[in-house]
PDB file of C-alpha atoms in Angstrom:
ATOM      1  CA  UNK A  21       0.007   0.040   0.012  1.00 24.00           C
ATOM      2  CA  UNK A  22       1.053   3.558  -0.679  1.00 28.00           C
ATOM      3  CA  UNK A  23       1.438   5.952   2.232  1.00 31.00           C
ATOM      4  CA  UNK A  24      -0.962   8.834   2.238  1.00 40.00           C
ATOM      5  CA  UNK A  25       1.778  11.329   2.119  1.00 43.00           C
ATOM      6  CA  UNK A  26       3.346   9.669  -0.963  1.00 37.00           C
ATOM      7  CA  UNK A  27       0.146   9.512  -2.867  1.00 40.00           C
ATOM      8  CA  UNK A  28      -0.840  13.120  -2.202  1.00 46.00           C
ATOM      9  CA  UNK A  29       2.595  14.585  -2.671  1.00 45.00           C
ATOM     10  CA  UNK A  30       2.981  12.867  -6.074  1.00 42.00           C
ATOM     11  CA  UNK A  31      -0.395  14.148  -7.311  1.00 42.00           C
ATOM     12  CA  UNK A  32       0.020  16.903  -9.927  1.00 35.00           C
ATOM     13  CA  UNK A  33      -3.336  18.291  -9.293  1.00 36.00           C
ATOM     14  CA  UNK A  34      -3.205  19.254  -5.606  1.00 38.00           C
ATOM     15  CA  UNK A  35      -5.282  22.380  -4.631  1.00 39.00           C
ATOM     16  CA  UNK A  36      -4.223  22.498  -1.028  1.00 45.00           C
ATOM     17  CA  UNK A  37      -2.026  23.018   1.919  1.00 51.00           C
ATOM     18  CA  UNK A  38      -1.512  19.600   3.345  1.00 48.00           C
ATOM     19  CA  UNK A  39      -0.421  18.336   6.724  1.00 49.00           C
ATOM     20  CA  UNK A  40       2.005  15.433   6.902  1.00 43.00           C
ATOM     21  CA  UNK A  41       0.290  12.009   6.951  1.00 42.00           C
ATOM     22  CA  UNK A  42       0.701   9.984  10.135  1.00 41.00           C
ATOM     23  CA  UNK A  43       0.194   6.448   8.828  1.00 40.00           C
ATOM     24  CA  UNK A  44      -0.515   4.346   5.880  1.00 41.00           C
ATOM     25  CA  UNK A  45      -3.456   4.601   3.533  1.00 42.00           C
ATOM     26  CA  UNK A  46      -5.836   1.648   3.512  1.00 45.00           C
ATOM     27  CA  UNK A  47      -8.356   0.629   0.855  1.00 38.00           C
ATOM     28  CA  UNK A  48     -11.298   2.954   0.909  1.00 60.00           C
ATOM     29  CA  UNK A  49      -9.455   5.546   2.942  1.00 86.00           C
ATOM     30  CA  UNK A  50     -11.413   8.791   2.691  1.00 89.00           C
ATOM     31  CA  UNK A  51      -9.637  12.109   2.956  1.00 88.00           C
ATOM     32  CA  UNK A  52     -11.455  15.197   4.256  1.00 91.00           C
ATOM     33  CA  UNK A  53     -10.969  18.365   2.115  1.00 91.00           C
ATOM     34  CA  UNK A  54     -12.276  21.603   3.614  1.00 92.00           C
ATOM     35  CA  UNK A  55     -12.515  25.189   2.364  1.00 91.00           C
ATOM     36  CA  UNK A  56     -14.525  28.364   3.036  1.00 89.00           C
ATOM     37  CA  UNK A  57     -15.896  28.960  -0.412  1.00 90.00           C
ATOM     38  CA  UNK A  58     -19.311  28.158  -1.946  1.00 90.00           C
ATOM     39  CA  UNK A  59     -19.755  24.591  -3.196  1.00 90.00           C
ATOM     40  CA  UNK A  60     -20.493  23.635  -6.848  1.00 88.00           C
ATOM     41  CA  UNK A  61     -19.470  20.931  -9.298  1.00 89.00           C
ATOM     42  CA  UNK A  62     -16.352  20.204 -11.323  1.00 85.00           C
ATOM     43  CA  UNK A  63     -17.686  22.277 -14.110  1.00 84.00           C
ATOM     44  CA  UNK A  64     -19.600  25.092 -12.434  1.00 85.00           C
ATOM     45  CA  UNK A  65     -19.186  27.411  -9.496  1.00 86.00           C
ATOM     46  CA  UNK A  66     -16.263  28.979  -7.565  1.00 86.00           C
ATOM     47  CA  UNK A  67     -13.173  27.812  -9.296  1.00 83.00           C
ATOM     48  CA  UNK A  68     -11.513  27.080  -6.012  1.00 85.00           C
ATOM     49  CA  UNK A  69     -14.165  24.551  -5.150  1.00 90.00           C
ATOM     50  CA  UNK A  70     -13.860  23.037  -8.661  1.00 86.00           C
ATOM     51  CA  UNK A  71     -10.239  22.578  -7.988  1.00 84.00           C
ATOM     52  CA  UNK A  72     -10.849  20.510  -4.991  1.00 86.00           C
ATOM     53  CA  UNK A  73     -13.183  18.335  -6.971  1.00 90.00           C
ATOM     54  CA  UNK A  74     -10.612  17.896  -9.712  1.00 87.00           C
ATOM     55  CA  UNK A  75      -8.113  16.975  -7.137  1.00 85.00           C
ATOM     56  CA  UNK A  76     -10.425  14.419  -5.513  1.00 87.00           C
ATOM     57  CA  UNK A  77     -11.037  12.667  -8.896  1.00 90.00           C
ATOM     58  CA  UNK A  78      -7.218  12.674  -9.556  1.00 86.00           C
ATOM     59  CA  UNK A  79      -6.440  11.054  -6.269  1.00 85.00           C
ATOM     60  CA  UNK A  80      -9.062   8.343  -6.801  1.00 88.00           C
ATOM     61  CA  UNK A  81      -7.591   7.685 -10.264  1.00 89.00           C
ATOM     62  CA  UNK A  82      -3.982   7.627  -9.233  1.00 87.00           C
ATOM     63  CA  UNK A  83      -4.624   5.378  -6.191  1.00 87.00           C
ATOM     64  CA  UNK A  84      -6.663   2.908  -8.201  1.00 88.00           C
ATOM     65  CA  UNK A  85      -9.651   3.656  -5.998  1.00 88.00           C
ATOM     66  CA  UNK A  86      -7.814   3.006  -2.695  1.00 89.00           C
ATOM     67  CA  UNK A  87      -8.234   6.728  -1.651  1.00 88.00           C
ATOM     68  CA  UNK A  88     -11.381   8.697  -1.891  1.00 90.00           C
ATOM     69  CA  UNK A  89     -12.114  12.338  -0.806  1.00 89.00           C
ATOM     70  CA  UNK A  90     -15.001  14.151   0.697  1.00 92.00           C
ATOM     71  CA  UNK A  91     -15.283  17.908   0.087  1.00 93.00           C
ATOM     72  CA  UNK A  92     -16.729  20.258   2.717  1.00 95.00           C
ATOM     73  CA  UNK A  93     -17.332  23.707   1.225  1.00 94.00           C
ATOM     74  CA  UNK A  94     -18.540  26.815   3.093  1.00 92.00           C
ATOM     75  CA  UNK A  95     -16.477  25.858   6.145  1.00 91.00           C
ATOM     76  CA  UNK A  96     -19.170  23.288   6.865  1.00 92.00           C
ATOM     77  CA  UNK A  97     -16.733  20.836   8.470  1.00 93.00           C
ATOM     78  CA  UNK A  98     -14.440  23.206  10.344  1.00 92.00           C
ATOM     79  CA  UNK A  99     -14.645  26.904  10.762  1.00 92.00           C
ATOM     80  CA  UNK A 100     -12.468  28.996   8.510  1.00 89.00           C
ATOM     81  CA  UNK A 101      -9.766  30.151  10.786  1.00 87.00           C
ATOM     82  CA  UNK A 102      -9.489  26.810  12.656  1.00 92.00           C
ATOM     83  CA  UNK A 103      -8.604  24.805   9.504  1.00 91.00           C
ATOM     84  CA  UNK A 104      -4.898  25.430   9.592  1.00 91.00           C
ATOM     85  CA  UNK A 105      -4.629  24.329  13.267  1.00 91.00           C
ATOM     86  CA  UNK A 106      -6.768  21.287  12.468  1.00 91.00           C
ATOM     87  CA  UNK A 107      -4.347  20.188   9.789  1.00 89.00           C
ATOM     88  CA  UNK A 108      -1.335  20.551  12.114  1.00 89.00           C
ATOM     89  CA  UNK A 109      -3.216  18.470  14.732  1.00 88.00           C
ATOM     90  CA  UNK A 110      -4.260  15.763  12.266  1.00 86.00           C
ATOM     91  CA  UNK A 111      -7.979  16.429  12.489  1.00 90.00           C
ATOM     92  CA  UNK A 112      -8.108  17.500   8.794  1.00 90.00           C
ATOM     93  CA  UNK A 113      -6.257  16.178   5.816  1.00 88.00           C
ATOM     94  CA  UNK A 114      -6.395  18.971   3.287  1.00 89.00           C
ATOM     95  CA  UNK A 115      -7.546  22.599   3.160  1.00 90.00           C
ATOM     96  CA  UNK A 116      -7.749  24.971   0.291  1.00 89.00           C
ATOM     97  CA  UNK A 117      -6.569  27.779   2.621  1.00 88.00           C
ATOM     98  CA  UNK A 118      -5.470  31.350   2.185  1.00 89.00           C
ATOM     99  CA  UNK A 119      -1.992  31.221   3.758  1.00 91.00           C
ATOM    100  CA  UNK A 120      -2.076  34.439   5.743  1.00 89.00           C
ATOM    101  CA  UNK A 121      -5.159  33.295   7.616  1.00 89.00           C
ATOM    102  CA  UNK A 122      -2.627  31.277   9.623  1.00 92.00           C
ATOM    103  CA  UNK A 123      -0.825  34.483  10.683  1.00 91.00           C
ATOM    104  CA  UNK A 124      -2.218  34.410  14.221  1.00 91.00           C
ATOM    105  CA  UNK A 125      -0.576  30.926  14.684  1.00 93.00           C
ATOM    106  CA  UNK A 126       2.542  31.449  12.592  1.00 95.00           C
ATOM    107  CA  UNK A 127       3.219  35.108  11.855  1.00 95.00           C
ATOM    108  CA  UNK A 128       5.729  34.127   9.156  1.00 96.00           C
ATOM    109  CA  UNK A 129       2.795  33.030   6.906  1.00 95.00           C
ATOM    110  CA  UNK A 130       1.679  36.665   6.521  1.00 94.00           C
ATOM    111  CA  UNK A 131       4.266  36.790   3.754  1.00 95.00           C
ATOM    112  CA  UNK A 132       1.422  35.378   1.688  1.00 93.00           C
ATOM    113  CA  UNK A 133      -0.448  38.729   1.786  1.00 92.00           C
ATOM    114  CA  UNK A 134       2.309  41.383   2.038  1.00 95.00           C
ATOM    115  CA  UNK A 135       0.878  44.518   0.422  1.00 95.00           C
ATOM    116  CA  UNK A 136       2.822  45.660  -2.547  1.00 94.00           C
ATOM    117  CA  UNK A 137       5.294  42.676  -2.423  1.00 94.00           C
ATOM    118  CA  UNK A 138       3.812  40.801  -5.291  1.00 91.00           C
ATOM    119  CA  UNK A 139       2.340  42.806  -8.251  1.00 87.00           C
ATOM    120  CA  UNK A 140       1.820  40.278 -10.943  1.00 86.00           C
ATOM    121  CA  UNK A 141       0.804  36.620 -11.272  1.00 86.00           C
ATOM    122  CA  UNK A 142       3.978  35.607 -12.986  1.00 86.00           C
ATOM    123  CA  UNK A 143       6.054  37.253 -10.214  1.00 90.00           C
ATOM    124  CA  UNK A 144       4.203  35.321  -7.538  1.00 89.00           C
ATOM    125  CA  UNK A 145       4.465  32.027  -9.369  1.00 85.00           C
ATOM    126  CA  UNK A 146       8.236  32.473  -9.689  1.00 90.00           C
ATOM    127  CA  UNK A 147       8.382  31.984  -5.875  1.00 91.00           C
ATOM    128  CA  UNK A 148       7.983  28.283  -6.347  1.00 89.00           C
ATOM    129  CA  UNK A 149      11.367  27.956  -8.055  1.00 91.00           C
ATOM    130  CA  UNK A 150      13.221  30.810  -6.254  1.00 94.00           C
ATOM    131  CA  UNK A 151      14.975  30.614  -2.850  1.00 96.00           C
ATOM    132  CA  UNK A 152      11.967  32.314  -1.157  1.00 95.00           C
ATOM    133  CA  UNK A 153       9.840  29.364  -2.208  1.00 93.00           C
ATOM    134  CA  UNK A 154      12.198  26.846  -0.779  1.00 94.00           C
ATOM    135  CA  UNK A 155      12.571  28.833   2.452  1.00 96.00           C
ATOM    136  CA  UNK A 156       8.791  29.074   2.843  1.00 95.00           C
ATOM    137  CA  UNK A 157       8.211  25.367   1.961  1.00 90.00           C
ATOM    138  CA  UNK A 158      10.959  24.246   4.437  1.00 92.00           C
ATOM    139  CA  UNK A 159       9.499  26.528   7.211  1.00 94.00           C
ATOM    140  CA  UNK A 160       5.914  25.092   6.812  1.00 91.00           C
ATOM    141  CA  UNK A 161       7.199  21.526   6.477  1.00 88.00           C
ATOM    142  CA  UNK A 162       8.896  21.970   9.868  1.00 90.00           C
ATOM    143  CA  UNK A 163       5.500  22.873  11.261  1.00 90.00           C
ATOM    144  CA  UNK A 164       3.802  19.867   9.716  1.00 88.00           C
ATOM    145  CA  UNK A 165       2.406  21.467   6.641  1.00 88.00           C
ATOM    146  CA  UNK A 166       3.129  20.810   2.984  1.00 85.00           C
ATOM    147  CA  UNK A 167       2.371  23.160   0.153  1.00 82.00           C
ATOM    148  CA  UNK A 168       1.622  20.989  -2.883  1.00 71.00           C
ATOM    149  CA  UNK A 169       1.130  23.722  -5.531  1.00 71.00           C
ATOM    150  CA  UNK A 170       1.357  27.514  -5.816  1.00 79.00           C
ATOM    151  CA  UNK A 171      -1.145  30.079  -6.944  1.00 75.00           C
ATOM    152  CA  UNK A 172      -1.730  33.784  -6.279  1.00 85.00           C
ATOM    153  CA  UNK A 173      -4.982  35.664  -6.526  1.00 86.00           C
ATOM    154  CA  UNK A 174      -5.179  39.393  -7.256  1.00 90.00           C
ATOM    155  CA  UNK A 175      -7.684  41.362  -5.293  1.00 92.00           C
ATOM    156  CA  UNK A 176      -9.831  44.442  -5.464  1.00 94.00           C
ATOM    157  CA  UNK A 177     -12.030  46.507  -3.209  1.00 97.00           C
ATOM    158  CA  UNK A 178     -15.855  46.443  -2.827  1.00 97.00           C
ATOM    159  CA  UNK A 179     -17.212  49.578  -1.100  1.00 98.00           C
ATOM    160  CA  UNK A 180     -20.636  50.488   0.201  1.00 97.00           C
ATOM    161  CA  UNK A 181     -19.938  54.154  -0.558  1.00 94.00           C
ATOM    162  CA  UNK A 182     -17.199  55.813  -2.458  1.00 95.00           C
ATOM    163  CA  UNK A 183     -14.483  54.121  -4.463  1.00 96.00           C
ATOM    164  CA  UNK A 184     -11.389  53.129  -2.576  1.00 97.00           C
ATOM    165  CA  UNK A 185      -8.579  53.489  -5.236  1.00 96.00           C
ATOM    166  CA  UNK A 186      -5.724  55.554  -3.833  1.00 97.00           C
ATOM    167  CA  UNK A 187      -4.615  55.538  -0.133  1.00 97.00           C
ATOM    168  CA  UNK A 188      -6.315  58.822   0.633  1.00 97.00           C
ATOM    169  CA  UNK A 189      -9.707  57.348  -0.336  1.00 98.00           C
ATOM    170  CA  UNK A 190      -9.451  54.984   2.750  1.00 98.00           C
ATOM    171  CA  UNK A 191      -9.590  57.744   5.339  1.00 98.00           C
ATOM    172  CA  UNK A 192     -12.492  57.404   7.753  1.00 97.00           C
ATOM    173  CA  UNK A 193     -13.792  54.125   6.404  1.00 98.00           C
ATOM    174  CA  UNK A 194     -14.032  50.734   8.199  1.00 98.00           C
ATOM    175  CA  UNK A 195     -12.125  48.324   5.906  1.00 98.00           C
ATOM    176  CA  UNK A 196     -11.360  44.652   5.858  1.00 97.00           C
ATOM    177  CA  UNK A 197      -7.842  44.197   4.633  1.00 95.00           C
ATOM    178  CA  UNK A 198      -7.265  40.447   4.801  1.00 91.00           C
ATOM    179  CA  UNK A 199      -3.927  40.283   6.792  1.00 91.00           C
ATOM    180  CA  UNK A 200      -2.305  42.074   9.715  1.00 92.00           C
ATOM    181  CA  UNK A 201       0.083  43.778   7.432  1.00 95.00           C
ATOM    182  CA  UNK A 202      -2.647  44.993   4.999  1.00 95.00           C
ATOM    183  CA  UNK A 203      -4.386  46.278   8.119  1.00 96.00           C
ATOM    184  CA  UNK A 204      -1.362  48.307   9.089  1.00 97.00           C
ATOM    185  CA  UNK A 205      -1.254  49.936   5.616  1.00 97.00           C
ATOM    186  CA  UNK A 206      -4.932  50.874   5.843  1.00 98.00           C
ATOM    187  CA  UNK A 207      -4.591  52.306   9.304  1.00 98.00           C
ATOM    188  CA  UNK A 208      -1.649  54.437   8.122  1.00 98.00           C
ATOM    189  CA  UNK A 209      -3.911  55.634   5.336  1.00 98.00           C
ATOM    190  CA  UNK A 210      -6.555  56.666   7.926  1.00 98.00           C
ATOM    191  CA  UNK A 211      -8.953  53.700   7.922  1.00 98.00           C
ATOM    192  CA  UNK A 212     -10.327  51.665  10.779  1.00 98.00           C
ATOM    193  CA  UNK A 213      -9.781  47.984  10.167  1.00 97.00           C
ATOM    194  CA  UNK A 214     -11.778  44.773  10.702  1.00 94.00           C
ATOM    195  CA  UNK A 215     -10.316  41.248  10.926  1.00 92.00           C
ATOM    196  CA  UNK A 216     -12.643  38.621   9.443  1.00 90.00           C
ATOM    197  CA  UNK A 217     -12.537  35.975   6.819  1.00 88.00           C
ATOM    198  CA  UNK A 218     -13.914  36.778   3.321  1.00 88.00           C
ATOM    199  CA  UNK A 219     -16.951  34.573   3.687  1.00 89.00           C
ATOM    200  CA  UNK A 220     -18.187  36.905   6.527  1.00 94.00           C
ATOM    201  CA  UNK A 221     -17.848  40.119   4.433  1.00 96.00           C
ATOM    202  CA  UNK A 222     -21.338  40.094   3.030  1.00 97.00           C
ATOM    203  CA  UNK A 223     -23.036  40.222   6.443  1.00 97.00           C
ATOM    204  CA  UNK A 224     -20.574  42.774   7.773  1.00 97.00           C
ATOM    205  CA  UNK A 225     -21.090  45.199   4.824  1.00 97.00           C
ATOM    206  CA  UNK A 226     -24.871  44.575   4.795  1.00 97.00           C
ATOM    207  CA  UNK A 227     -25.201  45.698   8.430  1.00 96.00           C
ATOM    208  CA  UNK A 228     -22.814  48.608   7.989  1.00 96.00           C
ATOM    209  CA  UNK A 229     -20.213  47.132  10.367  1.00 97.00           C
ATOM    210  CA  UNK A 230     -17.832  47.255   7.411  1.00 97.00           C
ATOM    211  CA  UNK A 231     -17.683  50.016   4.764  1.00 98.00           C
ATOM    212  CA  UNK A 232     -15.302  48.258   2.321  1.00 98.00           C
ATOM    213  CA  UNK A 233     -13.547  44.987   1.887  1.00 97.00           C
ATOM    214  CA  UNK A 234     -10.377  43.919   0.079  1.00 96.00           C
ATOM    215  CA  UNK A 235     -10.523  40.289  -1.256  1.00 94.00           C
ATOM    216  CA  UNK A 236      -9.791  38.337  -4.315  1.00 91.00           C
ATOM    217  CA  UNK A 237     -11.792  38.846  -7.553  1.00 90.00           C
ATOM    218  CA  UNK A 238     -13.200  35.327  -7.189  1.00 89.00           C
ATOM    219  CA  UNK A 239     -14.523  36.045  -3.666  1.00 91.00           C
ATOM    220  CA  UNK A 240     -15.889  39.456  -4.777  1.00 94.00           C
ATOM    221  CA  UNK A 241     -18.051  37.423  -7.177  1.00 91.00           C
ATOM    222  CA  UNK A 242     -18.748  34.210  -5.150  1.00 90.00           C
ATOM    223  CA  UNK A 243     -19.809  36.013  -2.009  1.00 93.00           C
ATOM    224  CA  UNK A 244     -22.212  38.342  -4.037  1.00 95.00           C
ATOM    225  CA  UNK A 245     -20.665  41.556  -2.620  1.00 96.00           C
ATOM    226  CA  UNK A 246     -22.033  43.404  -5.624  1.00 97.00           C
ATOM    227  CA  UNK A 247     -25.426  43.203  -3.825  1.00 97.00           C
ATOM    228  CA  UNK A 248     -24.113  45.449  -0.959  1.00 97.00           C
ATOM    229  CA  UNK A 249     -21.614  47.504  -2.804  1.00 97.00           C
ATOM    230  CA  UNK A 250     -21.833  50.686  -4.897  1.00 97.00           C
ATOM    231  CA  UNK A 251     -18.204  50.749  -6.022  1.00 97.00           C
ATOM    232  CA  UNK A 252     -15.547  48.305  -7.090  1.00 97.00           C
ATOM    233  CA  UNK A 253     -11.798  48.855  -7.438  1.00 96.00           C
ATOM    234  CA  UNK A 254     -10.555  46.250  -9.911  1.00 93.00           C
ATOM    235  CA  UNK A 255      -7.135  44.672  -9.558  1.00 90.00           C
ATOM    236  CA  UNK A 256      -7.250  43.192 -13.193  1.00 87.00           C
ATOM    237  CA  UNK A 257      -4.581  45.541 -14.559  1.00 86.00           C
ATOM    238  CA  UNK A 258      -2.509  46.165 -11.458  1.00 87.00           C
ATOM    239  CA  UNK A 259      -2.832  45.373  -7.822  1.00 91.00           C
ATOM    240  CA  UNK A 260      -1.012  45.732  -4.475  1.00 93.00           C
ATOM    241  CA  UNK A 261      -3.195  42.935  -3.018  1.00 92.00           C
ATOM    242  CA  UNK A 262      -2.109  39.413  -3.966  1.00 92.00           C
ATOM    243  CA  UNK A 263      -3.118  36.477  -1.840  1.00 90.00           C
ATOM    244  CA  UNK A 264      -1.227  33.158  -1.776  1.00 89.00           C
ATOM    245  CA  UNK A 265      -3.770  30.359  -2.009  1.00 80.00           C
ATOM    246  CA  UNK A 266      -2.106  27.069  -2.919  1.00 67.00           C
ATOM    247  CA  UNK A 267      -4.061  25.543  -5.687  1.00 46.00           C
ATOM    248  CA  UNK A 268      -3.783  23.605  -8.944  1.00 33.00           C
ATOM    249  CA  UNK A 269      -1.265  25.897 -10.748  1.00 56.00           C
ATOM    250  CA  UNK A 270      -2.231  26.136 -14.398  1.00 40.00           C
ATOM    251  CA  UNK A 271      -5.939  25.810 -13.893  1.00 44.00           C
ATOM    252  CA  UNK A 272      -5.885  28.115 -10.825  1.00 49.00           C
ATOM    253  CA  UNK A 273      -3.970  30.895 -12.522  1.00 59.00           C
ATOM    254  CA  UNK A 274      -6.456  30.927 -15.492  1.00 67.00           C
ATOM    255  CA  UNK A 275      -9.346  30.770 -13.143  1.00 69.00           C
ATOM    256  CA  UNK A 276      -8.088  33.680 -11.081  1.00 73.00           C
ATOM    257  CA  UNK A 277      -7.314  35.816 -14.094  1.00 78.00           C
ATOM    258  CA  UNK A 278     -10.751  35.069 -15.711  1.00 83.00           C
ATOM    259  CA  UNK A 279     -12.319  36.220 -12.507  1.00 81.00           C
ATOM    260  CA  UNK A 280     -10.373  39.464 -12.546  1.00 86.00           C
ATOM    261  CA  UNK A 281     -12.142  40.307 -15.752  1.00 83.00           C
ATOM    262  CA  UNK A 282     -15.512  38.837 -14.872  1.00 89.00           C
ATOM    263  CA  UNK A 283     -15.793  40.753 -11.589  1.00 91.00           C
ATOM    264  CA  UNK A 284     -15.952  44.146 -13.411  1.00 92.00           C
ATOM    265  CA  UNK A 285     -18.816  42.876 -15.541  1.00 94.00           C
ATOM    266  CA  UNK A 286     -20.699  41.579 -12.428  1.00 93.00           C
ATOM    267  CA  UNK A 287     -20.424  44.851 -10.556  1.00 95.00           C
ATOM    268  CA  UNK A 288     -21.224  46.974 -13.586  1.00 95.00           C
ATOM    269  CA  UNK A 289     -24.347  44.936 -14.116  1.00 96.00           C
ATOM    270  CA  UNK A 290     -25.369  45.547 -10.481  1.00 96.00           C
ATOM    271  CA  UNK A 291     -24.938  49.385 -10.976  1.00 96.00           C
ATOM    272  CA  UNK A 292     -21.618  49.782  -9.151  1.00 95.00           C
ATOM    273  CA  UNK A 293     -18.987  52.243 -10.139  1.00 96.00           C
ATOM    274  CA  UNK A 294     -15.890  50.344 -11.287  1.00 95.00           C
ATOM    275  CA  UNK A 295     -12.429  51.937 -10.974  1.00 95.00           C
ATOM    276  CA  UNK A 296      -9.236  50.373 -12.201  1.00 92.00           C
ATOM    277  CA  UNK A 297      -5.917  50.478 -10.438  1.00 92.00           C
ATOM    278  CA  UNK A 298      -2.820  51.678 -12.275  1.00 92.00           C
ATOM    279  CA  UNK A 299       0.858  51.128 -11.628  1.00 92.00           C
ATOM    280  CA  UNK A 300       1.323  54.662 -10.192  1.00 95.00           C
ATOM    281  CA  UNK A 301      -1.472  54.152  -7.628  1.00 95.00           C
ATOM    282  CA  UNK A 302      -0.188  50.740  -6.683  1.00 94.00           C
ATOM    283  CA  UNK A 303       3.165  52.384  -6.083  1.00 95.00           C
ATOM    284  CA  UNK A 304       1.559  54.733  -3.493  1.00 96.00           C
ATOM    285  CA  UNK A 305       0.211  51.787  -1.558  1.00 96.00           C
ATOM    286  CA  UNK A 306       3.559  49.963  -1.834  1.00 96.00           C
ATOM    287  CA  UNK A 307       5.473  52.991  -0.369  1.00 97.00           C
ATOM    288  CA  UNK A 308       3.177  53.024   2.650  1.00 97.00           C
ATOM    289  CA  UNK A 309       3.620  49.165   3.053  1.00 97.00           C
ATOM    290  CA  UNK A 310       7.365  49.300   2.733  1.00 96.00           C
ATOM    291  CA  UNK A 311       7.634  51.877   5.561  1.00 96.00           C
ATOM    292  CA  UNK A 312       5.107  50.152   7.861  1.00 97.00           C
ATOM    293  CA  UNK A 313       4.011  46.551   7.201  1.00 97.00           C
ATOM    294  CA  UNK A 314       7.296  45.319   5.640  1.00 97.00           C
ATOM    295  CA  UNK A 315       9.246  46.770   8.498  1.00 97.00           C
ATOM    296  CA  UNK A 316       6.951  45.306  11.133  1.00 97.00           C
ATOM    297  CA  UNK A 317       6.969  41.899   9.542  1.00 97.00           C
ATOM    298  CA  UNK A 318      10.673  41.680   9.075  1.00 97.00           C
ATOM    299  CA  UNK A 319      11.288  42.498  12.733  1.00 97.00           C
ATOM    300  CA  UNK A 320       9.031  39.579  13.892  1.00 95.00           C
ATOM    301  CA  UNK A 321      11.479  36.692  13.567  1.00 96.00           C
ATOM    302  CA  UNK A 322      14.699  35.864  11.828  1.00 97.00           C
ATOM    303  CA  UNK A 323      12.682  33.602   9.504  1.00 97.00           C
ATOM    304  CA  UNK A 324      10.300  36.477   8.606  1.00 97.00           C
ATOM    305  CA  UNK A 325      13.282  38.791   7.880  1.00 97.00           C
ATOM    306  CA  UNK A 326      14.784  36.171   5.660  1.00 97.00           C
ATOM    307  CA  UNK A 327      11.555  35.479   3.786  1.00 97.00           C
ATOM    308  CA  UNK A 328      11.008  39.188   3.138  1.00 97.00           C
ATOM    309  CA  UNK A 329      14.526  39.655   1.871  1.00 96.00           C
ATOM    310  CA  UNK A 330      14.224  36.678  -0.513  1.00 96.00           C
ATOM    311  CA  UNK A 331      10.798  37.807  -1.700  1.00 96.00           C
ATOM    312  CA  UNK A 332      11.987  41.325  -2.253  1.00 93.00           C
ATOM    313  CA  UNK A 333      14.698  39.871  -4.464  1.00 92.00           C
ATOM    314  CA  UNK A 334      12.086  38.391  -6.604  1.00 88.00           C
ATOM    315  CA  UNK A 335      10.240  41.636  -6.794  1.00 74.00           C
ATOM    316  CA  UNK A 336      13.394  43.638  -7.813  1.00 62.00           C
TER     317      UNK A 336
END
């Protein structure tokens, strides 16, 4: 019999962060795959859910039916922020998990949403073969977590009131940033910040507890934020917000980029004002980030400082 770790690590289609297996896989072994996004099918719905279904089918095929997988969307098995810890403890096999959500447990993982550090998909994907990728992989492996594949998602801003494009637009608003470091940048720009996963954004914006939220283009669509937003800042052309979400690489990149385009159509149809980001505006956000979030992160631990230096080398 193949060990669980061998089977999963050898799978090419692996949309997940994975904990180390602790035993051997037996016939009819069932893996639990969890994520926070809406459920669908292999062909329809949130592309991140589709990835988990493609992965499950591939595992079944490659194991000759010895290993199956059950998918739990909408955080229906384990609450969103608890999934990383559950993997480390062995209570969960796989999670399609935004890496910086683990920042409260391992602050080094916030490198996965460091504002202004990654500015294009190709740049982010180069991490996999660059020293920063090896350093991050080794760090997580030491904590019991395996990254099987790499993908980044560009993000934008949905706002209940005015567009949030340049840093000065954030002043006086209550904004969800998505990571501690993004929150620092927003606070420097004059915003109040909220810490919550993207699947809770709709309710927060609907009640007025949150004025605007930064999240991926796919989440801006899947969580129907156009219903509670009057403005969208699109990250299709340029963005200072890139989230590392380990997914099936080629499929995931195309899915993310398709949604970068689709999100503008969805919000325009709902009557929202759509504003694009340009390189100059992204530079303003990056300047704030470099002086605040980057410095704060780099001072956390020696590992964080090293990761930041290596990632900056890729950005140069």
